[in-house]
Amino acid sequence: MFYRENGQFKTTYTADQQIFAIAQDRWAILALIAFAFIGVPMLADEYLFRAIFIPFLILALAAVGVNILVGYCGQISLGSGAFMAVGAYAAYNTFVRIEGMPLLVALLSGGFFATLVGIFFGIPSLRVKGLYLAVATLAAQFFCDWAFLRIGWFTHGNPSGSVSVSNLQVFGLPVESPLQKYLFCLALLVLFALLAKNLVRSAIGREWMAIRDMDVAAAVIGIRPMYAKLSAFAVSSFIIGVAGALWGFVHLGAWEPAAFSVDRSFQLLFMVIIGGLGSIMGSFFGAAFIVVLPIVLNQLLPALGSLVGVEISTAAISHTEFMVFGALIVWFLIVEPHGLAKLWSIGKQKLRLWPFPH
Amino acid sequence: MAFFLETLLNGLMAGMLYSLVALGFVLIFKASGVFNFAQGAMVLFAALAMARFAEWIPQWTGIESRWLANTVAFVLAGAVMFVVAWLVERLVLRHLVNQEAATLLMATLGITYFMEGLGQTLFGSDIYKIDIGMPKEPIFAFASVFEGGILINQEDLIAAAIAAVLVAGLSVFFQKTATGRALRAVADDHQAAQSIGIPLNRIWVIVWCVAGVVALVAGMIWGSKLGVQFSLATVALRALPVIILGGLTSVPGAIIGGLIIGVGEKLSEVYLGPFVGGGIEIWFAYMLALVFLLFRPQGLFGEKIIDRV
C-alpha cells in the first residue's frame, strides 16, 4: 500500500537511471541519513558510540571495499586486513612526518598507498585464478604483518610496532569526542558509499561483474581483464586503506600490527558473505551484524546462564561466539547465498503487494 | 658446509611435517572439489581430543601404561574425527552440492570457526601436551666427515618417517583399492560417478574421515613437538603455500611442495633473515609459492584447467 510505484512515470533516461528510482526509496534513504546525522547524536550515549556506531561505520566502509573486490569482481581476497594496515600506517607516517598535515589528506594518503600495495599484490590475479589467488593474497597479509612489526621506519622506530596519534582536527574542528568522531566517520562513509554505488553502476562496474561471472567470456567480448582486475584491486584497496586509517586514527587512537591481523581479513570476508556478495547495501548489513552479534552474545549468554543457574565464563562466551559465527556462515551459505541484502530485497518485493497478495 | 647441510636437513624434515597437513587439504580437494580451509581446525580438534583422552583414560579406567592409554586415546580421537566427517557431510556438504568452489571455500571457513569454538568448549583451552614417548635428544651424524657433526633432531626424524609411511599408505589406497578408484572417479566427474552407482555421500564421508585421520596424525606429531594449544590451528596457514606450490590435486605435489617450502623457509630464515630483521619464514613461504605460481598457475603438479566459454 505504501510501497507502490504506480504512477511514478519516468520521462527521461536520467530519471530512469537514478540510484533510487522509486520515490519511497529516495525518501527513506534521505530520512535515514538525516536520522543518522541528527537523530542518533541526540539519542545515543557515549558507550553506544564507542562500542557500536563508530566500529560499525568504519567496518562498513571496509566491507564496501572488500565487496567491490570479492563481490563485484569475484577475486576472493584473504588479505584485506593487510590493506587496512597499510592505510593506517601510511596515514600515520604522512601525518607525523609532515608538519601541519591536515587529517583528511593524511587519511587519503593512507588510501593512496594502500592502492599502490593493492595493485602490486593484485598482479598475480592476472595469471592465477580462484582458490590459488585466495591463498596468494595471504602473502600480502603475512608480508604486511611482518613489515609493520619489524621495519622500524614505518612505526617511527617503535620496537613493538605500536603507534598513536592525538590532536585530530578537520577544518579547524576537533575530532576528539565520540560524537565528533561518529559524525566524521559518518560523513566519510556516506560519501564513499555514494561513490562506490555509482562506480559499480558505471561501465567499469559492469566490466568487473563480467569478469566475475566468467573472465574468459568477458575477454572475448572485449573487456581487458588486466585493466578490470587491477582497477578493482585499486579501488577496493583505496577504500579499505581509508577505512584502515580511520580504524587506527579515529577508533583506536593507538594501535599495533595485531589490530590488522589475518583474523581481521576473515572478519571482513564474513561481513561481505553474511551481508550479501555484490551489494553495497549488504556491506552495511554485514558490518552491523558482525559488530552487534558479539555484544549481544556477551550480554545474552550470562543472562541465559543465570536463568538456568549456570555461570558462563568469558572463555566460554568467546568460544560460543566462534561457534555461532561459524554456524551462521554455513547457514547463510546454505539458506541464502546472497545474504541479508537478498532478504531485504525480498521484503521490499513483498511490500509492493502488501496487504493484497495479488 | 656442515651448518648448511644441517639447515637443509632441518628444512627437509620441517617440510615433511608441512606435507602432512597439506595432504589433508589435497585429499579432500581431489575427491570432492572442496578447498577445505578447516584442515587446520581439524588438526587442532583432533590433537585436543587425543591429548585430553590420553589424560582422561587413566583417570576413568585406571590404566597405568602410557602406551596403552595413548593407543586408546588415538582410537577414540579417530572415532571423534569420524563423527565430525559424518556431520560435516550431513549438515553442510549435502546442501551445497554443485555450488561454486568459492562458496564451498567460505563454507569451510565457517566450519573452521565452528570447530575451533567447539573443540575448546569440549576439551578446554589451556595448553596440553601429548606424550607419545618420542625421544628428545638430538643425535650427531657424520661426525667423522664434518667437525662436530650434523645435529639432527630425533623427533623430527621419526615424524618425517611417520609422514612418509602415511603418504605411501595413502598412495596405495588411492591407486590399488576399489574405494580409491571410486574416489578418483568422483573427483573426475560427480555426475558420471553417480550414474555408474558410486554413492557420492558415502564417498565424501570416507574422504573426510581419511582427512580427519591425517589431521589426527599431524596433530599428534605437531602436538608432541609444540604442545596442543590454539596456535596449532595456524599450522594450516603454514601448509597453504605448500599446496598451491605443489598443485591442489596432487599427492606427490604436496610432498615435493612441502620439501621445497620447508627448505626455502629455513634457508631464507638463516641466510636472509639476519639482514632484514628476522621472522621472515612465513611470508617468505608465500612469496616463494607465488613465484612458482607465476610460471605455473596451477602449481607444479596441478591439473591444467582449460576454460571454455
XYZ file of C-alpha atoms in Angstrom:
667
model
C 0.000 0.000 0.000
C 2.770 2.399 0.933
C 5.320 0.908 -1.378
C 3.562 1.209 -4.717
C 5.332 2.621 -7.690
C 2.171 3.040 -9.735
C 2.004 6.459 -11.270
C 5.706 7.188 -10.951
C 6.404 7.678 -14.614
C 9.884 8.319 -15.861
C 10.099 10.501 -18.906
C 13.848 10.905 -19.195
C 16.761 8.487 -19.133
C 18.255 10.458 -16.271
C 15.170 9.869 -14.201
C 15.223 6.193 -15.106
C 18.826 5.722 -14.084
C 18.775 7.277 -10.651
C 20.270 5.275 -7.827
C 16.926 5.159 -6.069
C 14.404 5.200 -8.873
C 11.415 4.681 -6.591
C 10.266 7.783 -4.707
C 9.714 5.879 -1.439
C 13.290 4.571 -1.507
C 14.615 8.048 -2.083
C 12.709 9.484 0.834
C 13.512 6.558 3.079
C 17.231 6.867 2.440
C 17.186 10.629 2.911
C 15.263 10.195 6.144
C 17.718 7.530 7.279
C 20.740 9.720 6.573
C 19.070 12.671 8.272
C 18.324 10.476 11.266
C 21.908 9.259 11.352
C 23.223 12.820 11.336
C 20.665 14.423 13.655
C 18.632 11.811 15.464
C 21.355 9.399 16.572
C 23.544 12.096 18.211
C 20.550 13.175 20.261
C 19.605 9.666 21.367
C 22.815 7.700 21.758
C 25.205 7.854 24.682
C 28.956 7.634 24.700
C 29.092 3.866 25.174
C 26.929 3.278 22.123
C 29.138 5.492 20.006
C 32.326 3.843 21.143
C 31.205 0.237 21.141
C 28.782 0.112 18.260
C 28.385 3.082 15.992
C 31.986 4.072 15.282
C 33.232 0.485 14.680
C 30.162 -0.170 12.587
C 30.735 2.861 10.357
C 34.410 2.114 9.798
C 33.962 -1.618 9.227
C 31.060 -0.899 6.877
C 33.405 1.287 4.864
C 35.987 -1.501 4.754
C 33.272 -4.001 3.833
C 32.252 -1.808 0.900
C 35.849 -2.003 -0.279
C 36.026 -5.771 0.133
C 32.688 -6.165 -1.576
C 33.973 -4.353 -4.655
C 36.829 -6.818 -4.970
C 35.164 -10.048 -3.842
C 31.504 -9.431 -4.581
C 31.696 -7.412 -7.761
C 34.935 -8.563 -9.359
C 34.968 -12.113 -7.973
C 38.603 -12.044 -6.822
C 38.489 -13.717 -3.418
C 40.853 -11.901 -1.131
C 42.024 -13.046 2.278
C 44.400 -10.121 2.573
C 42.054 -7.212 3.259
C 43.444 -6.774 6.755
C 46.820 -6.039 5.201
C 45.405 -3.218 3.118
C 43.800 -1.761 6.229
C 47.166 -1.932 7.938
C 48.897 -0.249 5.014
C 46.292 2.517 5.097
C 46.697 3.024 8.818
C 50.494 3.050 8.869
C 50.858 5.133 5.704
C 48.420 7.692 7.068
C 50.322 7.674 10.339
C 53.610 8.329 8.583
C 52.346 11.192 6.476
C 50.556 12.623 9.487
C 53.574 12.518 11.787
C 56.403 13.206 9.396
C 54.959 16.167 7.543
C 54.446 19.257 9.644
C 50.909 20.647 9.646
C 49.457 17.783 7.609
C 45.652 18.011 7.577
C 43.906 14.895 8.872
C 41.829 14.375 5.752
C 44.838 14.474 3.464
C 46.643 12.032 5.735
C 43.696 9.617 5.582
C 43.532 9.895 1.814
C 47.266 9.317 1.542
C 46.684 6.138 3.555
C 44.204 5.151 0.863
C 46.666 6.100 -1.848
C 49.468 3.927 -0.500
C 47.035 1.077 0.096
C 46.111 1.404 -3.570
C 49.735 1.022 -4.619
C 50.199 -2.037 -2.422
C 46.833 -3.403 -3.564
C 47.791 -3.132 -7.213
C 51.125 -4.769 -6.508
C 49.513 -7.739 -4.784
C 46.786 -7.787 -7.411
C 49.252 -8.507 -10.176
C 49.182 -12.289 -9.561
C 45.428 -12.179 -10.223
C 46.202 -11.704 -13.910
C 47.653 -15.162 -14.062
C 46.332 -17.016 -11.042
C 42.646 -17.615 -10.508
C 40.132 -18.615 -7.911
C 41.373 -20.633 -4.982
C 45.021 -20.229 -5.889
C 44.532 -16.467 -5.811
C 42.743 -16.594 -2.463
C 45.783 -18.252 -0.954
C 48.164 -15.960 -2.827
C 46.526 -12.882 -1.268
C 47.537 -14.259 2.109
C 51.071 -13.373 1.030
C 50.084 -9.714 1.309
C 48.685 -10.340 4.763
C 51.736 -12.027 6.195
C 54.174 -9.708 4.498
C 52.456 -6.618 5.900
C 52.136 -8.161 9.365
C 55.840 -8.742 9.315
C 56.835 -5.424 7.761
C 54.983 -3.266 10.281
C 56.332 -5.293 13.169
C 59.956 -5.419 12.071
C 60.728 -2.383 9.913
C 61.220 0.457 12.331
C 60.819 3.200 9.747
C 57.081 2.581 9.411
C 56.462 2.927 13.109
C 58.882 5.758 13.773
C 61.325 3.420 15.443
C 58.960 1.924 17.966
C 60.178 -1.641 18.545
C 56.784 -3.217 19.245
C 55.207 -1.652 16.181
C 52.620 0.259 18.170
C 51.916 3.878 17.306
C 49.488 6.504 18.481
C 48.034 9.760 17.226
C 46.351 12.621 19.005
C 45.037 16.120 18.410
C 42.893 15.221 15.449
C 41.059 18.023 13.734
C 39.337 18.643 10.427
C 38.949 22.169 9.035
C 39.715 23.539 12.479
C 37.041 21.404 14.147
C 38.314 18.909 16.702
C 37.639 15.173 16.225
C 38.057 14.118 19.813
C 34.775 13.291 21.498
C 32.878 10.160 20.452
C 30.157 12.303 18.914
C 32.600 14.215 16.742
C 34.293 11.004 15.694
C 30.948 9.492 14.842
C 29.917 12.411 12.658
C 33.276 12.450 10.911
C 33.130 8.738 10.092
C 29.512 9.005 9.050
C 30.248 11.805 6.620
C 33.101 9.855 5.066
C 31.054 6.680 4.876
C 28.119 8.377 3.141
C 30.489 9.967 0.671
C 32.355 6.762 -0.133
C 29.226 4.620 -0.270
C 27.719 7.008 -2.795
C 30.888 6.943 -4.872
C 31.092 3.168 -4.711
C 27.444 2.735 -5.607
C 27.863 4.931 -8.656
C 31.078 3.212 -9.620
C 29.531 -0.248 -9.664
C 26.655 1.048 -11.771
C 29.015 2.540 -14.299
C 30.793 0.941 -17.245
C 33.725 -0.111 -15.095
C 31.419 -1.759 -12.568
C 29.824 -3.774 -15.326
C 33.268 -4.808 -16.536
C 34.031 -6.096 -13.046
C 30.829 -8.083 -12.985
C 31.547 -9.550 -16.405
C 34.988 -10.634 -15.183
C 33.407 -12.133 -12.078
C 30.806 -14.102 -13.992
C 33.256 -15.537 -16.480
C 36.549 -13.956 -17.260
C 37.221 -15.799 -20.492
C 33.875 -14.773 -21.927
C 34.450 -11.204 -20.762
C 37.783 -11.121 -22.533
C 36.134 -12.403 -25.691
C 33.642 -9.553 -25.751
C 36.425 -7.020 -25.473
C 36.883 -6.361 -21.780
C 40.535 -6.060 -20.862
C 40.985 -8.440 -17.911
C 44.132 -6.704 -16.751
C 42.511 -3.295 -16.614
C 39.332 -4.567 -14.976
C 41.042 -6.715 -12.338
C 43.693 -4.206 -11.398
C 41.174 -1.371 -11.214
C 39.045 -3.481 -8.890
C 42.088 -4.116 -6.702
C 42.952 -0.403 -6.796
C 39.502 0.944 -5.924
C 38.864 -1.695 -3.313
C 42.196 -1.246 -1.573
C 41.823 2.539 -1.635
C 38.561 2.297 0.265
C 39.918 -0.380 2.594
C 43.020 1.728 3.169
C 40.963 4.767 4.174
C 38.903 2.541 6.452
C 42.101 1.177 7.972
C 43.400 4.688 8.573
C 40.108 5.619 10.221
C 40.214 2.467 12.344
C 43.647 3.394 13.612
C 43.227 7.153 13.908
C 39.643 7.564 14.967
C 38.539 4.311 16.578
C 41.671 3.026 18.290
C 43.870 6.100 18.600
C 46.825 3.875 19.405
C 47.344 0.588 17.632
C 49.789 -2.145 16.772
C 50.039 -4.520 13.801
C 47.895 -7.133 15.584
C 44.885 -4.844 15.050
C 45.041 -5.784 11.378
C 45.852 -9.471 11.617
C 44.576 -12.264 9.425
C 41.516 -12.514 11.681
C 40.516 -9.030 10.572
C 40.698 -10.208 6.962
C 38.390 -13.123 7.694
C 36.057 -10.859 9.616
C 35.756 -8.558 6.615
C 35.108 -11.500 4.340
C 32.358 -12.738 6.673
C 30.709 -9.337 6.629
C 30.563 -9.493 2.892
C 29.231 -13.055 2.840
C 26.610 -12.512 5.506
C 25.640 -9.116 4.174
C 25.470 -10.154 0.564
C 28.101 -10.604 -2.128
C 27.853 -7.946 -4.790
C 25.691 -5.490 -2.904
C 26.750 -2.174 -1.401
C 23.708 -2.266 0.861
C 24.748 -5.726 2.003
C 28.080 -4.411 3.270
C 26.202 -2.290 5.804
C 24.033 -5.182 6.940
C 27.052 -7.443 7.254
C 29.051 -4.908 9.242
C 26.139 -4.183 11.550
C 25.639 -7.888 12.115
C 29.277 -8.623 12.896
C 29.646 -5.635 15.207
C 26.441 -6.217 17.116
C 26.485 -10.019 17.442
C 29.417 -10.317 19.887
C 27.931 -7.598 22.078
C 24.553 -9.295 22.088
C 26.124 -12.661 22.912
C 28.175 -11.062 25.674
C 25.047 -9.680 27.258
C 22.705 -12.527 26.497
C 24.705 -15.615 27.395
C 25.416 -14.732 31.036
C 21.764 -13.772 31.406
C 20.655 -17.087 29.928
C 23.180 -18.909 32.062
C 21.986 -17.319 35.284
C 18.445 -18.217 34.291
C 19.264 -21.918 34.458
C 21.760 -21.427 37.242
C 24.974 -21.920 35.273
C 27.772 -19.422 35.425
C 29.261 -18.819 31.990
C 32.887 -17.780 31.866
C 34.326 -15.247 29.439
C 36.260 -18.011 27.727
C 33.047 -19.933 27.158
C 31.440 -16.818 25.720
C 34.256 -16.291 23.270
C 34.108 -19.955 22.236
C 30.375 -19.713 21.754
C 30.967 -16.619 19.681
C 33.239 -18.629 17.409
C 30.680 -21.392 17.104
C 27.799 -19.052 16.415
C 29.804 -17.235 13.756
C 30.819 -20.462 12.093
C 27.334 -21.911 12.164
C 25.826 -18.691 10.855
C 28.211 -18.518 7.927
C 27.400 -22.077 6.911
C 23.705 -21.461 7.477
C 23.711 -18.337 5.343
C 25.583 -20.038 2.544
C 23.078 -22.877 2.507
C 19.839 -20.974 3.011
C 20.511 -17.593 1.471
C 23.749 -17.388 -0.515
C 23.017 -13.760 -1.370
C 22.991 -12.752 2.261
C 20.966 -10.287 4.252
C 20.728 -7.915 1.280
C 18.671 -10.527 -0.558
C 16.301 -10.859 2.388
C 15.948 -7.088 2.350
C 15.031 -7.026 -1.327
C 12.610 -9.936 -0.879
C 10.989 -7.917 1.877
C 10.635 -4.941 -0.421
C 9.183 -7.133 -3.127
C 6.557 -8.435 -0.737
C 5.825 -4.936 0.457
C 4.874 -3.924 -3.066
C 1.835 -6.169 -2.947
C 1.022 -5.754 0.702
C -1.636 -6.065 2.014
C -3.194 -7.741 -1.024
C -1.305 -10.796 -2.208
C -2.254 -10.353 -5.853
C 79.197 -26.614 4.943
C 78.105 -28.654 7.922
C 75.889 -25.797 9.021
C 74.377 -25.523 5.562
C 73.650 -29.245 5.464
C 72.155 -29.079 8.931
C 69.837 -26.262 7.890
C 68.953 -28.154 4.742
C 68.105 -31.305 6.672
C 66.070 -29.375 9.206
C 64.221 -27.750 6.344
C 63.519 -31.094 4.721
C 62.105 -32.506 7.921
C 60.030 -29.450 8.687
C 58.814 -29.741 5.111
C 57.713 -33.325 5.729
C 55.500 -32.056 8.551
C 54.012 -29.355 6.362
C 53.297 -32.007 3.744
C 51.400 -33.964 6.341
C 48.987 -31.106 6.913
C 48.929 -30.248 3.223
C 47.991 -33.839 2.460
C 44.695 -33.392 4.261
C 43.863 -30.443 2.008
C 44.814 -32.294 -1.148
C 42.839 -35.430 -0.278
C 39.622 -33.514 0.210
C 40.140 -31.324 -2.808
C 40.941 -34.312 -5.003
C 37.838 -36.213 -4.075
C 35.235 -33.518 -3.678
C 36.492 -30.276 -5.158
C 36.220 -28.610 -1.759
C 39.120 -26.446 -0.706
C 39.000 -27.414 2.935
C 40.121 -24.423 4.915
C 39.051 -26.264 8.057
C 42.012 -28.644 7.902
C 43.861 -26.535 10.472
C 40.873 -26.563 12.785
C 40.628 -30.320 12.298
C 44.274 -30.705 13.302
C 43.595 -28.678 16.439
C 40.387 -30.549 17.190
C 41.973 -33.972 16.721
C 45.024 -33.057 18.762
C 42.869 -31.656 21.557
C 40.758 -34.809 21.583
C 43.821 -37.020 21.635
C 45.562 -35.038 24.385
C 42.524 -34.946 26.627
C 41.559 -38.592 26.098
C 45.122 -39.636 26.929
C 44.764 -37.648 30.134
C 41.261 -38.821 30.995
C 41.542 -42.530 30.219
C 43.921 -43.336 33.082
C 41.544 -41.457 35.409
C 38.483 -43.300 34.191
C 39.811 -46.796 33.852
C 42.955 -46.831 35.935
C 45.146 -47.915 33.047
C 48.730 -47.404 34.081
C 50.577 -47.985 30.839
C 51.149 -44.786 28.905
C 51.447 -46.737 25.697
C 48.022 -48.324 26.147
C 46.409 -45.044 27.182
C 47.824 -43.321 24.107
C 46.606 -46.074 21.820
C 43.102 -45.972 23.236
C 43.140 -42.172 23.041
C 44.242 -42.364 19.416
C 41.430 -44.746 18.548
C 38.862 -42.632 20.388
C 40.093 -39.440 18.729
C 39.873 -41.233 15.400
C 36.279 -42.130 16.188
C 35.588 -38.494 17.039
C 37.018 -37.448 13.688
C 34.748 -39.990 12.013
C 31.740 -38.392 13.686
C 32.965 -34.970 12.581
C 33.314 -36.168 8.999
C 29.841 -37.632 9.044
C 28.316 -34.465 10.490
C 30.098 -32.224 8.019
C 28.786 -34.280 5.124
C 25.313 -34.476 6.604
C 24.889 -30.871 7.687
C 26.965 -28.895 5.233
C 28.208 -30.584 2.087
C 24.964 -32.329 1.237
C 23.256 -28.955 0.979
C 25.975 -27.361 -1.074
C 26.281 -29.854 -3.935
C 27.010 -28.179 -7.262
C 27.844 -24.816 -5.716
C 30.820 -22.806 -6.867
C 34.254 -23.531 -5.438
C 34.314 -20.127 -3.732
C 31.065 -20.839 -1.872
C 32.434 -24.146 -0.656
C 35.645 -22.461 0.474
C 33.643 -19.995 2.533
C 31.553 -22.809 3.994
C 34.730 -24.473 5.199
C 35.745 -21.148 6.748
C 32.513 -21.370 8.701
C 33.331 -24.947 9.704
C 36.770 -23.732 10.811
C 35.303 -21.228 13.219
C 32.729 -23.671 14.489
C 35.273 -26.392 15.151
C 37.708 -24.045 16.843
C 34.954 -22.939 19.195
C 33.568 -26.421 19.748
C 36.954 -28.015 20.284
C 37.851 -25.570 23.006
C 34.428 -25.787 24.602
C 34.554 -29.572 24.786
C 38.205 -30.086 25.585
C 39.240 -26.841 27.259
C 41.525 -24.113 26.009
C 44.686 -24.491 28.082
C 47.959 -25.812 26.787
C 48.034 -29.603 26.843
C 50.759 -31.971 25.953
C 50.747 -35.195 24.040
C 53.410 -37.544 25.293
C 53.849 -40.439 22.916
C 57.345 -41.105 24.104
C 59.267 -39.542 21.264
C 62.979 -39.316 22.009
C 64.007 -35.714 22.551
C 67.802 -35.965 22.436
C 69.427 -34.787 19.236
C 71.857 -37.104 17.516
C 75.072 -36.158 15.790
C 75.566 -37.650 12.372
C 78.587 -37.598 10.073
C 80.829 -36.712 12.961
C 83.729 -38.180 11.030
C 83.103 -36.072 7.930
C 82.472 -32.653 9.461
C 83.830 -31.130 12.573
C 81.223 -31.511 15.292
C 78.933 -33.454 13.005
C 75.426 -32.528 11.891
C 72.826 -32.002 14.559
C 69.643 -33.915 13.831
C 66.549 -33.835 15.970
C 65.397 -37.412 16.526
C 61.853 -36.260 16.975
C 61.867 -34.699 13.525
C 63.332 -37.843 12.073
C 60.559 -40.019 13.488
C 57.914 -37.533 12.432
C 59.269 -37.497 8.909
C 59.254 -41.291 8.867
C 55.627 -41.425 10.035
C 54.686 -38.890 7.399
C 56.430 -40.908 4.713
C 54.657 -44.111 5.771
C 51.312 -42.352 5.783
C 51.868 -40.919 2.316
C 52.919 -44.280 0.947
C 49.895 -45.925 2.521
C 47.537 -43.339 1.107
C 49.051 -43.642 -2.348
C 48.456 -47.383 -2.290
C 44.924 -46.819 -1.005
C 44.194 -44.382 -3.826
C 45.806 -46.397 -6.577
C 45.050 -50.016 -5.743
C 41.794 -50.375 -3.832
C 38.284 -50.233 -5.248
C 37.390 -47.412 -2.891
C 40.404 -45.492 -4.108
C 39.245 -45.910 -7.681
C 35.785 -44.726 -6.726
C 37.304 -41.671 -5.072
C 39.210 -40.784 -8.180
C 36.109 -41.282 -10.278
C 34.166 -38.887 -8.084
C 36.962 -36.375 -8.333
C 36.847 -36.520 -12.110
C 33.133 -36.069 -12.524
C 30.474 -36.170 -9.828
C 27.614 -36.938 -12.157
C 29.334 -39.623 -14.158
C 30.435 -41.318 -10.959
C 26.899 -41.210 -9.604
C 25.467 -42.620 -12.792
C 27.577 -45.783 -12.530
C 26.388 -46.297 -8.981
C 29.047 -44.756 -6.815
C 27.340 -43.349 -3.724
C 28.516 -39.753 -3.569
C 27.578 -39.188 0.047
C 29.425 -42.223 1.313
C 32.492 -41.275 -0.691
C 32.505 -37.851 0.876
C 32.271 -39.280 4.362
C 35.179 -41.589 3.599
C 37.287 -38.755 2.256
C 36.625 -36.514 5.225
C 37.366 -39.432 7.532
C 40.702 -40.030 5.875
C 41.434 -36.324 6.074
C 40.402 -36.454 9.727
C 42.835 -39.282 10.425
C 45.587 -37.419 8.589
C 44.732 -34.391 10.724
C 44.938 -36.588 13.814
C 48.372 -37.877 12.913
C 49.544 -34.364 12.055
C 48.052 -33.043 15.278
C 49.698 -35.796 17.278
C 53.135 -35.082 15.859
C 52.869 -31.285 15.981
C 51.247 -31.519 19.385
C 54.023 -33.599 20.860
C 56.546 -31.137 19.444
C 54.900 -27.845 20.342
C 52.124 -28.687 22.803
C 48.437 -28.645 21.983
C 47.025 -25.146 22.034
C 45.057 -22.791 19.885
C 48.027 -21.798 17.764
C 48.034 -25.328 16.358
C 45.167 -24.277 14.095
C 47.502 -21.832 12.396
C 49.595 -24.754 11.216
C 47.174 -24.795 8.304
C 48.367 -21.350 7.295
C 51.881 -22.755 7.068
C 50.644 -25.577 4.858
C 48.726 -23.418 2.388
C 51.745 -22.270 0.362
C 52.748 -25.926 0.160
C 49.591 -26.966 -1.634
C 49.412 -24.059 -4.022
C 53.035 -24.645 -4.891
C 52.537 -28.369 -5.369
C 49.156 -28.108 -7.026
C 45.817 -28.610 -5.338
C 45.151 -32.009 -6.845
C 48.427 -33.797 -6.470
C 49.533 -36.001 -3.565
C 53.165 -36.094 -4.726
C 52.830 -32.343 -5.205
C 52.027 -31.930 -1.538
C 55.179 -33.835 -0.606
C 57.524 -32.092 -3.009
C 55.912 -28.735 -2.310
C 56.362 -29.343 1.386
C 60.030 -30.137 0.958
C 60.620 -27.062 -1.212
C 58.790 -24.798 1.215
C 60.478 -26.323 4.244
C 63.957 -25.933 2.780
C 63.176 -22.476 1.381
C 61.860 -21.298 4.712
C 64.794 -22.482 6.760
C 67.456 -21.333 4.309
C 65.865 -17.920 3.922
C 65.492 -17.509 7.659
C 69.102 -18.430 8.302
C 70.828 -16.729 5.401
C 68.493 -13.857 4.517
C 66.718 -13.222 7.814
C 69.558 -11.513 9.683
C 69.760 -8.796 7.024
C 66.120 -7.803 7.233
C 65.345 -8.321 10.884
C 64.342 -11.979 11.020
C 60.995 -13.682 11.308
C 60.573 -13.834 7.546
C 59.761 -17.559 7.390
C 56.037 -17.296 6.989
C 55.803 -14.657 4.294
C 58.820 -15.998 2.500
C 56.992 -19.296 2.030
C 54.056 -17.492 0.472
C 56.259 -15.373 -1.764
C 58.110 -18.494 -2.871
C 54.828 -20.180 -3.730
C 53.685 -17.052 -5.546
C 56.810 -17.016 -7.699
C 56.200 -20.614 -8.701
C 52.566 -19.776 -9.444
C 53.537 -17.003 -11.829
C 55.231 -19.598 -14.001
C 52.801 -22.455 -13.451
C 49.410 -21.042 -12.413
C 48.160 -24.475 -11.374
C 51.142 -25.256 -9.228
C 53.927 -27.672 -10.073
C 51.811 -30.795 -10.401
C 48.287 -29.437 -10.581
C 45.919 -30.367 -13.349
C 45.778 -27.942 -16.198
C 42.478 -26.096 -16.224
C 41.043 -25.464 -19.646
C 38.492 -22.669 -19.759
C 35.717 -22.777 -22.292
C 33.144 -20.113 -22.912
